[in-house]
């Protein structure tokens, strides 16, 4: 099964050579940003942040 990353890399492979480097760089920037955000969010207890209609009215 392909991941979104695999699909996007495959799409980049079909671009003209001039665009491939730039698009690959942009994709890796997105991946690193996504991973950084997820890592930062791990420190919070999401269950305590989520709105509970029974509790938060």
Backbone as JSON Lines, residues from 0, in Angstrom:
{"i":0,"aa":"X","n":[0.85,-1.18,0.0],"ca":[0.0,0.0,0.0],"c":[0.9,1.24,0.0]}
{"i":1,"aa":"X","n":[0.57,2.18,-0.85],"ca":[1.32,3.43,-0.94],"c":[0.87,4.41,0.14]}
{"i":2,"aa":"X","n":[1.83,5.13,0.67],"ca":[1.5,6.23,1.57],"c":[1.31,7.49,0.74]}
{"i":3,"aa":"X","n":[0.82,8.53,1.37],"ca":[0.69,9.82,0.68],"c":[2.05,10.3,0.19]}
{"i":4,"aa":"X","n":[3.07,10.07,0.99],"ca":[4.42,10.48,0.61],"c":[4.86,9.75,-0.66]}
{"i":5,"aa":"X","n":[4.63,8.45,-0.71],"ca":[4.99,7.67,-1.89],"c":[4.27,8.18,-3.14]}
{"i":6,"aa":"X","n":[3.0,8.47,-2.99],"ca":[2.22,8.96,-4.12],"c":[2.73,10.32,-4.61]}
{"i":7,"aa":"X","n":[3.05,11.18,-3.67],"ca":[3.56,12.5,-4.06],"c":[4.94,12.4,-4.7]}
{"i":8,"aa":"X","n":[5.8,11.53,-4.16],"ca":[7.12,11.34,-4.77],"c":[6.99,10.77,-6.18]}
{"i":9,"aa":"X","n":[6.05,9.86,-6.35],"ca":[5.83,9.28,-7.67],"c":[5.36,10.36,-8.65]}
{"i":10,"aa":"X","n":[4.5,11.23,-8.2],"ca":[4.02,12.33,-9.04],"c":[5.16,13.25,-9.43]}
{"i":11,"aa":"X","n":[6.04,13.53,-8.49],"ca":[7.2,14.39,-8.75],"c":[8.09,13.78,-9.83]}
{"i":12,"aa":"X","n":[8.2,12.48,-9.84],"ca":[9.05,11.8,-10.83],"c":[8.61,12.08,-12.27]}
{"i":13,"aa":"X","n":[7.35,12.44,-12.46],"ca":[6.84,12.69,-13.82],"c":[6.96,14.15,-14.23]}
{"i":14,"aa":"X","n":[7.42,14.99,-13.33],"ca":[7.59,16.41,-13.65],"c":[8.85,16.63,-14.47]}
{"i":15,"aa":"X","n":[8.89,17.75,-15.16],"ca":[10.14,18.08,-15.88],"c":[11.3,18.19,-14.89]}
{"i":16,"aa":"X","n":[12.47,17.87,-15.36],"ca":[13.66,17.81,-14.5],"c":[13.87,19.09,-13.71]}
{"i":17,"aa":"X","n":[13.6,20.24,-14.3],"ca":[13.81,21.52,-13.63],"c":[12.92,21.67,-12.38]}
{"i":18,"aa":"X","n":[11.74,21.08,-12.45],"ca":[10.79,21.21,-11.34],"c":[11.0,20.18,-10.24]}
{"i":19,"aa":"X","n":[11.57,19.04,-10.58],"ca":[11.7,17.93,-9.62],"c":[12.44,18.32,-8.35]}
{"i":20,"aa":"X","n":[13.57,18.99,-8.48],"ca":[14.37,19.34,-7.31],"c":[13.59,20.27,-6.38]}
{"i":21,"aa":"X","n":[12.96,21.27,-6.94],"ca":[12.19,22.23,-6.14],"c":[11.01,21.54,-5.45]}
{"i":22,"aa":"X","n":[10.27,20.74,-6.19],"ca":[9.11,20.05,-5.61],"c":[9.52,19.05,-4.54]}
{"i":23,"aa":"X","n":[10.62,18.36,-4.76],"ca":[11.12,17.41,-3.76],"c":[11.51,18.15,-2.49]}
{"i":24,"aa":"X","n":[12.19,19.27,-2.64],"ca":[12.59,20.09,-1.5],"c":[11.35,20.57,-0.74]}
{"i":25,"aa":"X","n":[10.34,21.05,-1.46],"ca":[9.1,21.51,-0.81],"c":[8.41,20.37,-0.05]}
{"i":26,"aa":"X","n":[8.39,19.2,-0.67],"ca":[7.76,18.05,-0.03],"c":[8.46,17.7,1.27]}
{"i":27,"aa":"X","n":[9.81,17.65,1.26],"ca":[10.53,17.31,2.48],"c":[10.37,18.38,3.55]}
{"i":28,"aa":"X","n":[10.25,19.64,3.14],"ca":[9.96,20.69,4.12],"c":[8.63,20.43,4.8]}
{"i":29,"aa":"X","n":[7.62,20.06,4.02],"ca":[6.3,19.75,4.58],"c":[6.38,18.57,5.54]}
{"i":30,"aa":"X","n":[7.1,17.53,5.14],"ca":[7.23,16.34,6.0],"c":[7.89,16.7,7.32]}
{"i":31,"aa":"X","n":[8.98,17.46,7.25],"ca":[9.68,17.85,8.48],"c":[8.82,18.74,9.36]}
{"i":32,"aa":"X","n":[8.09,19.65,8.74],"ca":[7.21,20.52,9.51],"c":[6.11,19.71,10.2]}
{"i":33,"aa":"X","n":[5.51,18.79,9.46],"ca":[4.46,17.94,10.01],"c":[4.98,17.12,11.2]}
{"i":34,"aa":"X","n":[6.16,16.55,11.04],"ca":[6.76,15.75,12.12],"c":[7.08,16.62,13.33]}
{"i":35,"aa":"X","n":[7.57,17.84,13.09],"ca":[7.9,18.74,14.19],"c":[6.63,19.12,14.95]}
{"i":36,"aa":"X","n":[5.57,19.44,14.24],"ca":[4.3,19.81,14.89],"c":[3.78,18.64,15.71]}
{"i":37,"aa":"X","n":[3.8,17.45,15.14],"ca":[3.33,16.28,15.88],"c":[4.15,16.05,17.15]}
{"i":38,"aa":"X","n":[5.46,16.21,17.03],"ca":[6.34,16.03,18.19],"c":[6.02,17.06,19.28]}
{"i":39,"aa":"X","n":[5.78,18.3,18.87],"ca":[5.45,19.35,19.83],"c":[4.11,19.07,20.52]}
{"i":40,"aa":"X","n":[3.17,18.54,19.79],"ca":[1.83,18.27,20.34],"c":[1.8,17.05,21.26]}
{"i":41,"aa":"X","n":[2.78,16.17,21.14],"ca":[2.82,14.98,21.99],"c":[2.91,15.32,23.47]}
{"i":42,"aa":"X","n":[3.42,16.48,23.8],"ca":[3.59,16.85,25.21],"c":[2.27,17.2,25.89]}
{"i":43,"aa":"X","n":[1.22,17.41,25.11],"ca":[-0.08,17.78,25.68],"c":[-0.99,16.56,25.76]}
{"i":44,"aa":"X","n":[-1.8,16.53,26.77],"ca":[-2.79,15.46,26.9],"c":[-4.04,15.9,26.14]}
{"i":45,"aa":"X","n":[-4.18,15.38,24.94],"ca":[-5.26,15.8,24.06],"c":[-6.62,15.55,24.69]}
{"i":46,"aa":"X","n":[-6.77,14.48,25.42],"ca":[-8.06,14.17,26.03],"c":[-8.53,15.31,26.95]}
{"i":47,"aa":"X","n":[-7.6,15.96,27.6],"ca":[-7.94,17.07,28.49],"c":[-8.24,18.36,27.76]}
{"i":48,"aa":"X","n":[-7.8,18.44,26.52],"ca":[-8.02,19.66,25.73],"c":[-9.3,19.57,24.92]}
{"i":49,"aa":"X","n":[-9.66,18.37,24.48],"ca":[-10.85,18.2,23.66],"c":[-12.1,18.65,24.41]}
{"i":50,"aa":"X","n":[-13.03,19.23,23.67],"ca":[-14.28,19.69,24.28],"c":[-15.19,18.5,24.52]}
{"i":51,"aa":"X","n":[-15.68,18.42,25.73],"ca":[-16.63,17.37,26.11],"c":[-17.98,18.06,26.33]}
{"i":52,"aa":"X","n":[-18.97,17.79,25.46],"ca":[-20.26,18.46,25.59],"c":[-20.91,18.28,26.97]}
{"i":53,"aa":"X","n":[-20.7,17.14,27.59],"ca":[-21.28,16.91,28.92],"c":[-20.59,17.76,29.99]}
{"i":54,"aa":"X","n":[-19.34,18.04,29.8],"ca":[-18.56,18.79,30.78],"c":[-18.5,20.28,30.45]}
{"i":55,"aa":"X","n":[-18.36,20.62,29.19],"ca":[-18.13,22.0,28.75],"c":[-19.37,22.63,28.13]}
{"i":56,"aa":"X","n":[-20.33,22.97,28.94],"ca":[-21.54,23.61,28.39],"c":[-21.73,24.99,28.94]}
